């Protein structure tokens, strides 16, 4: 019902819907009082369709009855523009179903609500008749707009088969099987879908002429608008999971409902905006439809946002999220240098995955960029991190190294958006990240006591390396009670007790002579790490907690002062950093070698003191 019609009927204070409801209530009351049940006139439905809808019946006339809804407030029923007919076979002996007419009440409620909803949007509405058949009974097989297809729940003929008059909707009893599985609102949403096809006839006959190449907008908008009439029935979810990101939108069908839903409810253009988009179509060729969709105001940004939310599986709907089965794109692994070829076609979602190396810093270059479009990326573990692809990035050890990339274009001329993304890591090893192989060499399991003299030798070699010319640093002595325990579950606990040492530093004076500074080192602490091995040759350590620390006190001509110094190499990691050692383990001896950049190799020797 259009707003204009409503206005014409409000002069005496009663709307057309109210008048019809009052009449329907009177009929039901009188029929109930005198006949016991509402009267339903039997009629020839073959003849009805031939006269009432301009689709020629090709044979097999069959009897039907018109349904009067039990709710008199509905604007659906006999004598209105919105009527429901059902097969007389429903009353045939031995074929009647308990609660059959209650199913029709469900259909009538959906019919009523959808008509009211579309009328509120200012859409023109004309007579619409529903015909509910008896499943796929033989006498329906010959109808020119109904096929023998058990997957078809309801159908409206193509527009070029219609020449005016009531818009005919055929509904099979199979539609009601959905109600048993998912509830009555699914059937009501189905009614809203079919009613919107009639709306398309009445309002968009030129823009959406009903050809197969209009399915993307004909079926897509019918499914979308039906979800606005019944937002929580979620029948559209069965189609949204089939949205094909690698296929042009205008070559899809029901699946595009998720796209229209996103435009209206995420991009924010609402139902009115989707109707504007429909009005912009010319009903031309598929390429013309693509061009007109791409040229819709703001489509460049809205389609790109849709692409990102698609990859994120983050399109909100009643009760949660719209279930899309997003494919993230082909994974490309780049160690030190590599390229990703980007190519996005109009109204298609180009998706890629790039896995970089943790601890590395990369320079990213855009080469051979052609066409126009948008490009975004994010870490795979952080949906809120979508951003422009940067010119430089460092991959922290405690963050995912995999990134998703989305490229889109709405170029009306069909020119693809293309470029090459080149990744090049900076020279050098980069930051070493924690590695956990999940393997533990049984030889390493146990409690070990470190050789403090090996530690003293390494400190002496470090000081010797730091000495230059007449300047020198010498360690006179060092001792410590250092132990660690590695368990079979991959935890290692270390402890350093009573570490102390002494030495001296000698530096020449500018005017001659030598400055001698005495120093002492003392400290200790405990640490907790994860450990794993690789091939009985490499030991990986992932530090977790540590309070190991040392205090260095220096005494010389300037007086005495102290300063804290950090743990020795191999101490606490930061941001998921790790340490890698070469090792050799026998029954009760282990040698662990740590290569420290710029320093002599650090060799730990330890003896097992308990299992």
XYZ file of C-alpha atoms in Angstrom:
611
model
C 0.000 0.000 0.000
C 1.406 3.373 -0.946
C 1.420 6.407 1.313
C -0.824 8.241 -1.197
C -3.457 5.533 -1.013
C -3.383 5.609 2.773
C -3.861 9.368 2.727
C -6.902 9.095 0.469
C -8.550 6.690 2.906
C -8.007 8.684 6.066
C -10.699 11.343 5.539
C -13.194 9.605 7.815
C -10.604 8.660 10.403
C -10.340 5.001 9.318
C -7.482 3.668 7.210
C -8.060 1.187 4.456
C -6.276 -1.440 6.516
C -8.558 -0.724 9.484
C -11.661 -0.923 7.299
C -10.575 -4.230 5.802
C -9.673 -5.589 9.209
C -13.098 -4.653 10.572
C -14.834 -6.293 7.601
C -12.711 -9.428 7.937
C -13.501 -9.622 11.637
C -17.223 -9.325 10.886
C -17.050 -12.096 8.277
C -15.193 -14.399 10.643
C -17.655 -13.662 13.446
C -20.713 -14.319 11.273
C -19.294 -17.409 9.621
C -18.144 -18.746 12.925
C -21.554 -18.118 14.482
C -23.623 -19.698 11.733
C -21.314 -22.197 10.020
C -18.962 -23.295 12.782
C -15.830 -22.634 10.668
C -14.813 -19.759 8.380
C -16.261 -20.255 4.918
C -13.717 -20.681 2.149
C -15.146 -20.666 -1.343
C -13.742 -23.319 -3.637
C -12.614 -22.019 -6.999
C -10.796 -23.175 -10.109
C -7.191 -22.084 -9.492
C -6.163 -22.860 -13.027
C -8.820 -20.444 -14.214
C -7.931 -18.035 -11.401
C -4.308 -17.744 -12.512
C -5.353 -17.439 -16.121
C -7.671 -14.552 -15.299
C -5.976 -13.027 -12.276
C -2.394 -13.174 -13.457
C -1.519 -12.844 -17.117
C 0.438 -16.065 -17.258
C -1.383 -18.497 -19.470
C -2.245 -21.762 -17.750
C -1.014 -24.578 -19.946
C -3.328 -27.236 -18.589
C -4.386 -29.130 -15.511
C -6.864 -26.781 -13.886
C -7.109 -27.545 -10.169
C -9.285 -26.449 -7.318
C -8.147 -24.082 -4.588
C -9.553 -22.107 -1.691
C -8.838 -18.593 -0.524
C -7.392 -18.291 2.954
C -8.735 -15.919 5.587
C -6.070 -15.173 8.247
C -7.118 -15.751 11.831
C -5.758 -12.323 12.792
C -8.289 -9.723 11.568
C -5.799 -6.860 11.990
C -3.746 -8.021 8.990
C -4.110 -6.207 5.701
C -3.964 -9.610 3.993
C -7.129 -11.525 3.118
C -10.227 -11.776 0.894
C -11.309 -8.536 -0.711
C -7.891 -6.873 -0.296
C -5.007 -6.344 -2.667
C -3.032 -8.968 -0.780
C -4.541 -12.447 -0.957
C -3.514 -16.040 -0.266
C -4.872 -19.132 -2.067
C -4.037 -22.742 -1.290
C -4.647 -26.091 -2.935
C -7.964 -27.848 -2.372
C -5.868 -31.002 -2.057
C -5.088 -29.892 1.482
C -8.638 -30.972 2.359
C -8.606 -34.250 0.439
C -9.385 -37.236 2.604
C -6.230 -38.841 3.912
C -3.992 -35.932 2.862
C -4.951 -33.265 5.366
C -2.191 -32.229 7.754
C -2.712 -31.222 11.376
C -2.134 -27.494 11.787
C -2.002 -26.877 8.036
C -3.910 -23.614 8.178
C -1.685 -22.413 11.012
C 1.149 -22.585 8.504
C -0.780 -20.231 6.277
C -1.259 -17.844 9.189
C 2.535 -17.723 9.470
C 2.782 -16.896 5.782
C 0.074 -14.234 6.140
C 1.942 -12.539 8.993
C 5.104 -12.350 6.890
C 3.112 -11.113 3.907
C 1.466 -8.398 6.037
C 4.651 -7.188 7.723
C 6.629 -6.995 4.492
C 3.897 -4.998 2.723
C 3.793 -2.537 5.612
C 7.602 -2.275 5.734
C 7.988 -1.582 2.019
C 5.104 0.883 2.130
C 6.913 2.766 4.922
C 9.886 3.100 2.580
C 7.657 4.982 0.115
C 7.586 2.173 -2.458
C 4.614 1.690 -4.761
C 2.597 -1.446 -4.051
C -0.119 -3.085 -6.168
C -2.077 -6.335 -5.791
C -0.004 -9.367 -4.806
C -1.472 -12.883 -4.677
C 0.185 -15.882 -3.020
C -0.687 -19.395 -4.252
C 0.372 -22.201 -1.911
C 0.550 -25.537 -3.718
C 0.429 -29.068 -2.365
C 4.140 -29.797 -2.219
C 5.189 -30.685 -5.735
C 1.923 -32.347 -6.660
C 1.612 -33.435 -10.267
C -0.980 -30.789 -11.033
C 1.636 -28.071 -10.471
C 4.274 -29.497 -12.763
C 2.935 -27.841 -15.904
C 2.814 -24.274 -14.609
C 5.013 -22.100 -16.793
C 6.589 -20.321 -13.830
C 6.925 -23.276 -11.446
C 9.497 -26.001 -11.971
C 9.668 -29.444 -10.430
C 12.507 -28.523 -8.137
C 12.504 -29.605 -4.516
C 15.000 -26.815 -3.745
C 12.496 -24.123 -4.723
C 10.490 -22.789 -1.786
C 8.749 -19.936 -3.582
C 8.878 -18.218 -6.924
C 7.771 -15.124 -8.812
C 7.767 -15.321 -12.626
C 10.254 -13.303 -14.607
C 9.108 -9.812 -15.405
C 9.025 -10.441 -19.155
C 6.396 -13.165 -18.492
C 4.157 -10.692 -16.703
C 1.874 -8.235 -18.464
C 0.204 -6.476 -15.574
C -2.392 -7.368 -12.967
C -1.652 -8.977 -9.596
C 1.923 -10.033 -8.956
C 1.716 -13.849 -8.598
C 3.824 -15.628 -5.959
C 3.845 -19.417 -5.932
C 4.856 -21.000 -2.637
C 5.450 -24.701 -2.147
C 4.659 -26.576 1.026
C 8.365 -27.430 1.108
C 8.859 -23.856 2.351
C 7.180 -24.845 5.587
C 9.794 -27.521 6.208
C 12.122 -24.601 6.927
C 9.773 -23.518 9.707
C 10.084 -26.846 11.476
C 13.850 -26.600 11.345
C 14.488 -22.904 11.981
C 11.244 -21.391 13.258
C 8.355 -19.439 11.742
C 10.346 -16.269 11.060
C 12.230 -18.083 8.296
C 8.967 -18.586 6.392
C 8.020 -14.978 7.082
C 11.368 -13.780 5.706
C 10.784 -15.952 2.646
C 7.468 -14.125 2.123
C 9.254 -10.775 2.489
C 11.790 -11.876 -0.149
C 9.069 -12.750 -2.670
C 7.051 -9.613 -1.929
C 10.160 -7.551 -2.671
C 10.355 -9.187 -6.103
C 6.886 -7.772 -6.677
C 8.181 -4.425 -5.382
C 10.893 -4.639 -8.036
C 8.207 -5.141 -10.690
C 6.190 -2.188 -9.465
C 9.087 0.242 -8.888
C 12.155 -0.872 -10.833
C 10.840 -2.499 -14.005
C 13.318 -0.535 -16.109
C 16.300 -0.743 -13.761
C 15.885 -4.443 -12.885
C 14.027 -6.065 -15.779
C 14.324 -9.554 -14.285
C 16.849 -11.136 -16.608
C 19.349 -13.711 -15.355
C 22.117 -11.124 -15.611
C 20.222 -9.018 -13.038
C 20.365 -11.705 -10.347
C 23.137 -9.955 -8.420
C 20.777 -7.040 -7.724
C 17.404 -8.743 -8.186
C 17.994 -11.667 -5.819
C 20.625 -9.883 -3.724
C 18.392 -6.938 -2.815
C 15.330 -9.171 -2.309
C 17.276 -11.223 0.208
C 18.771 -8.123 1.827
C 15.444 -6.267 2.210
C 13.766 -9.403 3.546
C 16.433 -9.402 6.273
C 15.462 -5.841 7.151
C 11.830 -6.907 7.542
C 12.942 -9.831 9.743
C 16.413 -8.880 11.017
C 16.859 -11.891 13.274
C 15.434 -14.667 11.111
C 18.877 -14.778 9.428
C 17.754 -16.805 6.420
C 20.270 -14.765 4.406
C 23.096 -16.452 6.308
C 22.673 -19.499 4.110
C 23.688 -17.375 1.131
C 26.283 -15.044 2.669
C 28.734 -17.901 3.196
C 28.747 -18.425 -0.561
C 29.871 -14.901 -1.451
C 32.666 -15.357 -3.995
C 35.329 -12.699 -3.470
C 37.144 -13.754 -6.649
C 34.005 -13.307 -8.754
C 32.647 -10.024 -10.058
C 29.656 -8.905 -7.968
C 27.443 -8.517 -11.039
C 28.023 -12.178 -11.914
C 26.712 -13.441 -8.573
C 23.184 -13.892 -7.223
C 21.659 -14.311 -3.749
C 25.161 -14.163 -2.232
C 25.345 -10.399 -2.782
C 22.862 -9.900 0.076
C 25.881 -9.694 2.402
C 27.284 -6.863 0.267
C 24.032 -4.869 0.381
C 23.762 -5.566 4.113
C 27.264 -4.122 4.586
C 26.495 -1.043 2.485
C 23.349 -0.311 4.476
C 24.369 -1.219 8.011
C 28.164 -0.839 8.153
C 28.918 1.836 5.571
C 25.699 3.450 6.760
C 23.746 4.281 3.605
C 20.694 2.471 5.012
C 17.760 1.021 3.098
C 17.179 4.372 1.390
C 20.733 4.327 0.049
C 20.323 0.820 -1.364
C 17.114 1.948 -3.076
C 19.026 4.904 -4.570
C 21.615 2.454 -5.870
C 18.847 0.412 -7.493
C 17.376 3.527 -9.101
C 20.763 4.351 -10.624
C 20.772 1.140 -12.648
C 19.736 1.425 -16.267
C 18.811 -2.202 -16.884
C 21.495 -2.446 -19.539
C 24.166 -5.033 -20.227
C 26.220 -6.641 -17.495
C 29.127 -4.315 -18.235
C 26.762 -1.337 -17.934
C 25.503 -2.658 -14.598
C 29.081 -3.023 -13.355
C 29.949 0.501 -14.464
C 26.872 1.969 -12.777
C 27.519 0.128 -9.513
C 31.179 1.191 -9.520
C 30.145 4.794 -10.132
C 27.697 4.972 -7.237
C 28.657 7.777 -4.827
C 31.280 6.646 -2.316
C 31.533 3.106 -3.718
C 35.356 3.230 -3.886
C 35.733 3.523 -0.126
C 32.680 1.439 0.792
C 33.729 -1.519 -1.325
C 37.225 -1.439 0.164
C 35.801 -1.423 3.692
C 33.607 -4.357 2.714
C 36.716 -6.203 1.547
C 38.524 -5.659 4.835
C 35.517 -6.738 6.908
C 35.081 -9.763 4.653
C 38.667 -10.874 5.320
C 38.120 -10.253 9.039
C 34.860 -12.265 9.114
C 33.573 -9.162 10.875
C 30.256 -8.159 9.307
C 27.832 -7.654 12.217
C 24.294 -8.968 12.076
C 21.529 -9.815 14.529
C 22.854 -12.309 17.046
C 26.498 -11.955 16.080
C 28.277 -11.912 12.724
C 27.274 -12.643 9.159
C 28.831 -16.052 8.374
C 31.139 -15.472 5.425
C 33.738 -18.039 4.526
C 36.578 -15.654 3.877
C 39.572 -16.958 2.005
C 42.612 -14.907 2.902
C 44.547 -15.406 -0.322
C 47.697 -17.274 -1.243
C 50.485 -17.261 1.357
C 53.906 -16.006 0.276
C 56.899 -16.446 2.579
C 59.647 -13.829 2.396
C 62.893 -14.345 4.299
C 65.259 -11.570 3.231
C 63.904 -10.368 -0.100
C 60.855 -11.028 -2.231
C 57.987 -9.592 -4.267
C 54.188 -9.824 -4.190
C 52.315 -9.127 -7.415
C 49.101 -7.199 -6.700
C 46.254 -7.193 -9.216
C 42.679 -6.120 -8.403
C 39.843 -6.068 -10.940
C 36.749 -3.900 -10.722
C 34.419 -4.916 -7.863
C 36.459 -7.990 -6.959
C 38.416 -8.520 -3.738
C 42.107 -9.218 -4.307
C 43.560 -10.872 -1.175
C 47.083 -11.923 -0.283
C 49.033 -13.218 2.701
C 52.673 -12.328 3.338
C 54.789 -14.018 5.981
C 57.910 -12.100 6.980
C 60.712 -13.107 9.345
C 60.462 -12.115 12.992
C 63.190 -9.806 14.201
C 63.861 -8.409 10.713
C 63.400 -4.859 9.473
C 62.117 -4.552 5.891
C 62.005 -1.781 3.340
C 58.795 -1.984 1.256
C 58.637 -0.447 -2.216
C 55.733 -0.038 -4.639
C 56.876 -0.710 -8.174
C 55.106 -0.388 -11.538
C 51.878 0.928 -9.987
C 49.105 1.210 -12.580
C 45.428 2.110 -12.422
C 43.586 3.454 -9.402
C 42.443 1.699 -6.284
C 43.013 1.098 -2.608
C 45.489 -1.097 -0.776
C 45.484 -2.001 2.929
C 47.139 -4.558 5.152
C 47.079 -5.781 8.748
C 48.661 -8.360 11.013
C 46.707 -11.603 10.964
C 46.317 -11.559 14.767
C 45.000 -7.980 15.014
C 41.849 -7.110 13.040
C 42.012 -3.505 14.267
C 45.423 -2.892 12.673
C 44.318 -2.213 9.060
C 46.503 0.526 7.608
C 48.296 1.677 4.499
C 51.202 -0.536 3.535
C 54.206 1.237 5.123
C 57.536 1.988 3.514
C 59.367 0.308 6.386
C 58.435 -2.252 9.007
C 60.210 -4.151 11.746
C 58.649 -7.440 12.793
C 58.792 -7.735 16.599
C 59.442 -11.121 18.110
C 56.226 -11.084 20.117
C 53.910 -10.263 17.184
C 52.702 -12.326 14.270
C 54.860 -12.137 11.185
C 51.945 -12.855 8.805
C 50.023 -9.978 7.211
C 46.814 -9.903 5.166
C 46.604 -7.605 2.153
C 43.397 -6.393 0.466
C 43.391 -4.508 -2.836
C 40.264 -3.151 -4.551
C 39.268 -0.933 -7.412
C 35.983 0.492 -8.657
C 37.440 1.789 -11.912
C 34.481 2.345 -14.227
C 36.646 1.753 -17.306
C 37.504 -1.756 -16.079
C 41.233 -1.047 -15.819
C 42.790 -3.248 -13.093
C 44.733 -1.819 -10.166
C 48.204 -3.351 -10.282
C 51.608 -3.044 -8.671
C 54.555 -5.009 -7.335
C 55.290 -4.874 -3.600
C 58.998 -5.474 -3.038
C 60.225 -6.468 0.422
C 63.927 -6.189 1.260
C 65.370 -6.885 4.704
C 68.210 -4.802 6.099
C 71.645 -6.372 6.104
C 72.613 -8.388 9.153
C 71.036 -11.072 11.236
C 68.484 -8.817 12.876
C 67.009 -9.500 16.256
C 67.050 -13.138 17.321
C 63.603 -14.313 18.322
C 62.556 -17.036 20.662
C 62.318 -20.534 19.185
C 60.543 -23.418 20.877
C 60.947 -26.693 18.972
C 58.981 -28.681 21.523
C 61.883 -31.142 21.776
C 63.967 -31.689 24.904
C 67.208 -33.689 24.739
C 67.003 -36.112 27.697
C 70.731 -35.639 28.286
C 70.145 -31.992 29.218
C 67.491 -32.855 31.810
C 68.808 -32.539 35.363
C 70.577 -30.117 37.701
C 73.957 -28.761 36.634
C 76.689 -26.776 38.362
C 78.653 -24.335 36.219
C 82.429 -24.127 36.188
C 83.094 -20.641 37.550
C 86.645 -20.673 36.207
C 85.298 -20.996 32.675
C 83.203 -17.938 33.423
C 86.310 -16.136 34.729
C 88.249 -17.013 31.588
C 85.520 -15.580 29.408
C 85.354 -12.346 31.430
C 89.135 -12.046 31.202
C 89.002 -12.456 27.405
C 86.322 -9.768 27.197
C 88.409 -7.346 29.268
C 91.483 -8.149 27.198
C 89.542 -7.350 24.015
C 88.467 -4.054 25.531
C 92.092 -3.167 26.315
C 93.874 -1.038 23.770
C 97.499 0.117 23.722
C 98.572 1.320 27.152
C 95.016 1.050 28.473
C 94.135 -2.290 29.993
C 91.479 -4.053 32.073
C 92.447 -7.139 34.021
C 90.349 -9.564 36.053
C 92.336 -10.792 39.004
C 89.825 -13.303 40.347
C 86.222 -14.428 40.001
C 84.093 -17.102 41.653
C 80.384 -17.945 41.759
C 78.028 -20.738 42.699
C 75.985 -20.975 39.498
C 73.501 -23.777 38.862
C 70.603 -24.520 36.564
C 67.881 -27.169 36.487
C 66.249 -28.215 33.219
C 63.092 -30.336 33.482
C 61.444 -32.618 30.962
C 58.563 -30.184 30.398
C 60.847 -27.530 28.922
C 61.323 -25.252 31.943
C 64.799 -24.252 33.127
C 65.531 -22.451 36.393
C 68.876 -20.842 36.978
C 70.443 -19.401 40.116
C 73.692 -17.526 40.776
C 74.790 -17.250 44.395
C 77.686 -15.237 45.801
C 79.199 -14.151 42.506
C 82.169 -11.946 43.228
C 85.322 -10.888 41.476
C 88.020 -8.181 41.458
C 90.314 -6.517 38.975
C 91.947 -3.297 37.912
C 91.898 -0.829 35.063
C 94.988 1.104 33.920
C 94.791 4.266 31.799
C 97.604 6.688 30.839
C 97.400 10.228 32.142
C 97.530 13.078 29.599
C 100.579 14.557 31.310
C 102.324 11.246 31.895
C 101.951 8.465 34.380
C 99.127 5.928 34.805
C 95.759 6.020 36.542
C 94.975 2.785 38.326
C 91.364 2.027 39.255
C 90.450 -0.999 41.342
C 87.046 -2.598 40.765
C 84.935 -5.342 42.295
C 81.962 -7.222 40.881
C 79.345 -8.922 43.007
C 75.802 -10.094 42.516
C 73.540 -12.990 41.622
C 69.866 -13.805 41.271
C 67.475 -16.296 39.746
C 65.923 -16.756 36.325
C 63.169 -18.760 34.658
C 63.194 -19.683 30.978
C 61.835 -22.155 28.458
C 64.302 -24.451 26.755
C 64.196 -26.776 23.786
C 66.731 -28.520 21.574
C 67.159 -29.097 17.871
C 69.038 -32.067 16.474
C 71.027 -32.582 19.719
C 73.255 -29.749 18.541
C 71.350 -26.523 19.182
C 69.884 -25.331 22.460
C 67.136 -22.644 22.323
C 66.438 -20.525 25.370
C 63.366 -18.313 25.736
C 63.849 -16.122 28.839
C 60.716 -15.399 30.858
C 61.700 -13.949 34.228
C 65.003 -12.844 35.743
C 66.262 -10.784 38.645
C 69.929 -11.531 37.970
C 72.038 -8.438 38.443
C 75.545 -7.302 39.369
C 77.014 -4.291 41.094
C 80.367 -2.931 39.986
C 82.270 -0.768 42.474
C 85.288 1.256 41.330
C 87.873 2.928 43.559
C 90.567 5.256 42.296
C 91.969 8.765 42.426
C 88.463 10.151 41.901
C 87.106 8.270 44.932
C 84.678 5.364 45.073
C 81.395 4.888 43.227
C 79.165 1.970 42.240
C 76.941 1.230 39.279
C 74.626 -1.663 38.378
C 75.384 -3.754 35.331
C 72.997 -6.077 33.513
C 73.058 -9.839 33.353
C 75.655 -11.573 31.238
C 74.854 -12.402 27.606
C 72.105 -14.977 27.492
C 70.111 -13.203 30.203
C 66.565 -11.934 30.088
C 65.068 -11.429 26.620
C 62.789 -8.597 25.569
C 59.743 -8.559 23.274
C 59.851 -12.291 22.714
C 63.600 -12.347 22.074
C 65.496 -15.615 22.436
C 68.991 -16.988 22.688
C 70.552 -19.778 20.653
C 73.498 -21.902 21.801
C 75.570 -24.706 20.364
C 75.990 -27.477 22.905
C 77.552 -30.856 23.499
C 76.149 -33.117 26.213
C 77.467 -36.383 27.615
C 76.367 -38.374 30.645
C 77.442 -35.782 33.232
C 79.195 -33.027 31.292
C 77.796 -30.275 29.097
C 79.506 -27.506 27.159
C 77.363 -24.613 25.958
C 78.757 -22.083 23.492
C 77.159 -18.699 22.967
C 78.274 -16.601 20.014
C 77.978 -12.943 21.029
C 78.323 -10.358 18.272
C 81.453 -8.262 18.873
C 82.676 -10.370 21.817
C 84.674 -13.557 22.194
C 82.642 -16.799 22.180
C 81.223 -17.538 25.614
C 81.784 -21.129 26.735
C 79.873 -22.499 29.684
C 81.024 -25.797 31.153
C 78.872 -27.565 33.720
C 78.755 -30.841 35.608
C 75.527 -32.709 36.352
C 74.969 -33.045 40.076
C 71.536 -34.713 40.036
C 68.955 -36.067 37.637
